[in-house]
mmCIF file of C-alpha atoms in Angstrom:
data_model
loop_
_atom_site.group_PDB
_atom_site.id
_atom_site.type_symbol
_atom_site.label_atom_id
_atom_site.label_comp_id
_atom_site.label_asym_id
_atom_site.label_seq_id
_atom_site.Cartn_x
_atom_site.Cartn_y
_atom_site.Cartn_z
ATOM 1 C CA GLU V 1 -12.474 20.200 -8.503
ATOM 2 C CA GLY V 2 -8.798 20.701 -7.752
ATOM 3 C CA PHE V 3 -9.161 21.292 -4.025
ATOM 4 C CA LEU V 4 -9.989 17.691 -3.172
ATOM 5 C CA ARG V 5 -6.728 16.030 -2.199
ATOM 6 C CA PRO V 6 -6.036 12.944 -4.323
ATOM 7 C CA GLU V 7 -4.969 10.473 -1.688
ATOM 8 C CA THR V 8 -5.754 7.034 -0.344
ATOM 9 C CA TYR V 9 -8.258 7.372 2.487
ATOM 10 C CA ILE V 10 -9.413 4.878 5.104
ATOM 11 C CA LEU V 11 -13.104 5.608 5.446
ATOM 12 C CA PRO V 12 -16.121 4.195 7.210
ATOM 13 C CA ALA V 13 -18.354 2.198 4.868
ATOM 14 C CA ASP V 14 -21.353 4.436 5.588
ATOM 15 C CA ILE V 15 -19.685 7.789 4.745
ATOM 16 C CA ASN V 16 -21.904 10.064 2.677
ATOM 17 C CA ALA V 17 -20.784 12.181 -0.287
ATOM 18 C CA LYS V 18 -20.904 15.478 1.625
ATOM 19 C CA GLU V 19 -18.679 14.131 4.395
ATOM 20 C CA LEU V 20 -16.250 12.630 1.865
ATOM 21 C CA VAL V 21 -15.903 15.950 0.043
ATOM 22 C CA ARG V 22 -15.375 17.731 3.377
ATOM 23 C CA LEU V 23 -12.683 15.216 4.355
ATOM 24 C CA MET V 24 -10.881 15.533 1.002
ATOM 25 C CA ALA V 25 -11.040 19.355 1.066
ATOM 26 C CA GLU V 26 -9.711 19.322 4.625
ATOM 27 C CA GLY V 27 -6.873 17.096 3.413
ATOM 28 C CA PHE V 28 -6.002 19.667 0.767
ATOM 29 C CA ARG V 29 -6.029 22.533 3.286
ATOM 30 C CA SER V 30 -3.882 20.634 5.796
ATOM 31 C CA ALA V 31 -1.324 19.686 3.116
ATOM 32 C CA TRP V 32 -0.945 23.299 1.919
ATOM 33 C CA ARG V 33 2.402 24.641 3.112
ATOM 34 C CA PRO V 34 2.622 28.260 4.360
ATOM 35 C CA GLU V 35 5.762 28.941 2.284
ATOM 36 C CA TRP V 36 3.740 28.219 -0.838
ATOM 37 C CA ASP V 37 1.749 31.416 -0.230
ATOM 38 C CA ALA V 38 4.963 33.471 -0.377
ATOM 39 C CA ARG V 39 5.905 31.720 -3.612
ATOM 40 C CA LEU V 40 2.472 32.554 -5.053
ATOM 41 C CA ASP V 41 3.237 36.233 -4.546
ATOM 42 C CA SER V 42 6.504 35.977 -6.477
ATOM 43 C CA LEU V 43 4.710 34.108 -9.289
ATOM 44 C CA ASN V 44 1.917 36.716 -9.254
ATOM 45 C CA MET V 45 -0.684 33.955 -8.983
ATOM 46 C CA SER V 46 -3.647 33.311 -6.717
ATOM 47 C CA ARG V 47 -4.150 29.941 -5.066
ATOM 48 C CA LEU V 48 -6.926 29.152 -7.566
ATOM 49 C CA GLU V 49 -4.630 30.019 -10.484
ATOM 50 C CA LEU V 50 -1.844 27.855 -9.074
ATOM 51 C CA VAL V 51 -4.114 24.858 -8.507
ATOM 52 C CA THR V 52 -5.520 25.317 -12.010
ATOM 53 C CA PHE V 53 -1.989 25.507 -13.439
ATOM 54 C CA ALA V 54 -0.914 22.436 -11.426
ATOM 55 C CA SER V 55 -3.961 20.506 -12.633
ATOM 56 C CA ILE V 56 -2.832 21.019 -16.230
ATOM 57 C CA VAL V 57 0.664 19.794 -15.330
ATOM 58 C CA GLU V 58 -0.949 16.779 -13.626
ATOM 59 C CA GLY V 59 -2.991 16.032 -16.731
ATOM 60 C CA GLU V 60 0.065 16.127 -18.996
ATOM 61 C CA ALA V 61 2.745 14.426 -16.905
ATOM 62 C CA ARG V 62 3.265 10.689 -17.171
ATOM 63 C CA ALA V 63 6.911 10.724 -16.122
ATOM 64 C CA ASP V 64 7.330 12.256 -12.677
ATOM 65 C CA ASP V 65 10.674 13.856 -13.520
ATOM 66 C CA GLU V 66 9.114 15.881 -16.369
ATOM 67 C CA ARG V 67 6.635 17.843 -14.239
ATOM 68 C CA GLU V 68 8.884 20.896 -13.701
ATOM 69 C CA THR V 69 9.797 21.008 -17.402
ATOM 70 C CA ILE V 70 6.139 20.802 -18.446
ATOM 71 C CA ALA V 71 5.350 23.576 -15.956
ATOM 72 C CA GLY V 72 8.242 25.591 -17.413
ATOM 73 C CA VAL V 73 6.843 25.247 -20.933
ATOM 74 C CA TYR V 74 3.392 26.397 -19.838
ATOM 75 C CA ARG V 75 4.876 29.238 -17.780
ATOM 76 C CA ASN V 76 6.773 30.388 -20.902
ATOM 77 C CA ARG V 77 3.574 30.316 -22.937
ATOM 78 C CA LEU V 78 1.701 32.340 -20.307
ATOM 79 C CA ARG V 79 4.557 34.837 -20.070
ATOM 80 C CA ILE V 80 4.538 35.597 -23.814
ATOM 81 C CA GLY V 81 0.742 35.468 -24.211
ATOM 82 C CA MET V 82 0.778 32.259 -26.247
ATOM 83 C CA ALA V 83 -2.232 29.946 -25.988
ATOM 84 C CA LEU V 84 -1.570 27.107 -23.543
ATOM 85 C CA GLN V 85 -3.021 24.548 -25.976
ATOM 86 C CA ALA V 86 -3.259 21.965 -23.199
ATOM 87 C CA ASP V 87 -5.018 18.730 -24.098
ATOM 88 C CA PRO V 88 -6.174 18.087 -20.496
ATOM 89 C CA THR V 89 -8.288 21.250 -20.694
ATOM 90 C CA VAL V 90 -10.016 20.010 -23.845
ATOM 91 C CA GLN V 91 -10.576 16.595 -22.267
ATOM 92 C CA TYR V 92 -12.114 18.269 -19.228
ATOM 93 C CA ALA V 93 -14.364 20.510 -21.341
ATOM 94 C CA ILE V 94 -15.632 17.504 -23.276
ATOM 95 C CA SER V 95 -16.168 15.464 -20.108
ATOM 96 C CA LEU V 96 -18.197 18.299 -18.545
ATOM 97 C CA LYS V 97 -20.542 18.260 -21.527
ATOM 98 C CA ARG V 98 -20.668 14.517 -22.258
ATOM 99 C CA GLY V 99 -20.084 13.002 -18.835
ATOM 100 C CA ARG V 100 -16.941 11.083 -19.837
ATOM 101 C CA ARG V 101 -13.478 11.612 -21.261
ATOM 102 C CA LYS V 102 -12.543 10.654 -24.781
ATOM 103 C CA SER V 103 -9.842 8.031 -25.161
ATOM 104 C CA ARG V 104 -8.193 10.149 -27.853
ATOM 105 C CA LEU V 105 -8.558 13.720 -29.084
ATOM 106 C CA PHE V 106 -8.990 14.497 -32.783
ATOM 107 C CA GLU V 107 -8.462 17.779 -34.659
ATOM 108 C CA ARG V 108 -12.166 18.674 -34.445
ATOM 109 C CA ASP V 109 -12.047 18.316 -30.623
ATOM 110 C CA TYR V 110 -9.698 21.273 -30.366
ATOM 111 C CA GLN V 111 -12.558 23.473 -31.626
ATOM 112 C CA PHE V 112 -14.894 22.323 -28.815
ATOM 113 C CA LYS V 113 -16.464 25.507 -27.444
ATOM 114 C CA SER V 114 -15.861 25.876 -23.719
ATOM 115 C CA PRO V 115 -14.188 28.402 -21.414
ATOM 116 C CA TYR V 116 -11.917 25.494 -20.388
ATOM 117 C CA ASN V 117 -10.552 24.952 -23.901
ATOM 118 C CA THR V 118 -7.097 26.545 -23.871
ATOM 119 C CA TYR V 119 -6.776 26.108 -27.627
ATOM 120 C CA LEU V 120 -9.581 28.654 -28.063
ATOM 121 C CA ASN V 121 -9.178 30.798 -24.945
ATOM 122 C CA PRO V 122 -5.986 32.555 -23.844
ATOM 123 C CA GLY V 123 -4.535 32.124 -20.372
ATOM 124 C CA LEU V 124 -5.601 29.682 -17.708
ATOM 125 C CA PRO V 125 -9.057 28.119 -17.763
ATOM 126 C CA PRO V 126 -11.582 29.271 -15.116
ATOM 127 C CA GLY V 127 -10.635 26.488 -12.706
ATOM 128 C CA PRO V 128 -8.791 23.203 -12.218
ATOM 129 C CA VAL V 129 -9.345 20.343 -14.654
ATOM 130 C CA ASN V 130 -8.507 17.632 -12.086
ATOM 131 C CA SER V 131 -7.118 17.354 -8.566
ATOM 132 C CA PRO V 132 -3.358 17.815 -8.856
ATOM 133 C CA SER V 133 -0.904 15.795 -6.817
ATOM 134 C CA ARG V 134 1.548 17.413 -4.422
ATOM 135 C CA ARG V 135 4.284 16.844 -7.052
ATOM 136 C CA SER V 136 2.329 18.825 -9.641
ATOM 137 C CA LEU V 137 1.652 21.618 -7.138
ATOM 138 C CA GLU V 138 5.374 21.793 -6.363
ATOM 139 C CA ALA V 139 6.247 21.771 -10.078
ATOM 140 C CA ALA V 140 3.775 24.602 -10.722
ATOM 141 C CA LEU V 141 5.329 26.559 -7.858
ATOM 142 C CA ASN V 142 8.850 25.914 -9.167
ATOM 143 C CA PRO V 143 8.717 25.517 -12.951
ATOM 144 C CA ALA V 144 11.993 24.661 -14.647
ATOM 145 C CA ASP V 145 13.821 27.561 -16.257
ATOM 146 C CA VAL V 146 13.716 26.239 -19.802
ATOM 147 C CA ARG V 147 13.472 27.820 -23.231
ATOM 148 C CA TYR V 148 10.993 25.286 -24.571
ATOM 149 C CA LEU V 149 7.604 26.295 -25.937
ATOM 150 C CA TYR V 150 6.442 22.911 -27.243
ATOM 151 C CA PHE V 151 6.299 19.261 -26.310
ATOM 152 C CA VAL V 152 4.797 16.080 -27.627
ATOM 153 C CA ALA V 153 4.283 12.789 -25.824
ATOM 154 C CA GLY V 154 5.825 9.624 -27.142
ATOM 155 C CA PRO V 155 4.234 6.174 -26.920
ATOM 156 C CA ASP V 156 5.977 5.572 -23.575
ATOM 157 C CA GLY V 157 4.425 8.749 -22.087
ATOM 158 C CA ARG V 158 7.722 10.636 -21.992
ATOM 159 C CA HIS V 159 7.846 13.947 -23.849
ATOM 160 C CA VAL V 160 10.105 15.450 -26.471
ATOM 161 C CA PHE V 161 10.565 19.163 -25.750
ATOM 162 C CA SER V 162 11.258 21.742 -28.460
ATOM 163 C CA ARG V 163 12.125 25.427 -28.631
ATOM 164 C CA THR V 164 10.689 26.182 -32.058
ATOM 165 C CA TYR V 165 7.592 25.113 -33.935
ATOM 166 C CA SER V 166 9.688 23.551 -36.704
ATOM 167 C CA GLU V 167 11.566 21.445 -34.106
ATOM 168 C CA HIS V 168 8.199 20.472 -32.647
ATOM 169 C CA LEU V 169 6.851 19.336 -36.031
ATOM 170 C CA ARG V 170 10.028 17.310 -36.566
ATOM 171 C CA ALA V 171 9.562 15.653 -33.142
ATOM 172 C CA ILE V 172 5.951 14.782 -34.001
ATOM 173 C CA ARG V 173 7.047 13.153 -37.270
ATOM 174 C CA GLN V 174 9.739 11.137 -35.494
ATOM 175 C CA ILE V 175 7.297 9.900 -32.848
ATOM 176 C CA ARG V 176 4.705 8.932 -35.454
ATOM 177 C CA ARG V 177 7.335 6.946 -37.368
ATOM 178 C CA LYS V 178 8.128 4.957 -34.206
ATOM 179 C CA GLN V 179 4.486 4.038 -33.551
#
């Protein structure tokens, strides 16, 4: 998970699963840019940590232009030791156990016991929760320098970003009123 490049592939009809995984992993390796390794050092992250981080950004972002801001929010949370509280990690944990994602998370889902649940476990989960796009990898490598700690998605998939928890609660109320 995470190191299989999400891309459109032209494949022979008789390709087996092992060969497909090899091809996708090779695609990931060939798309990795050498300058990204230098950036990893300045971020104090391993490649696994970066891909894991980027997979969370991928899971959250609906609007392409918000990826760096989302990455900036999560980077801020990591920096101050705040729980990431990333819904894609809960979705992944549930899908590992049940074999499918839930269409919507409820309060009780945030208590789902798993090392991937970033509501219950500090820091990054043990590994990626999806295969991030190049855009999400780049956003994770270059998170926006923002002061936000919170965000909530609106019905159109775009997010409202907030600096304080009270601003965040206000944004949630406003979004719920619009729905």
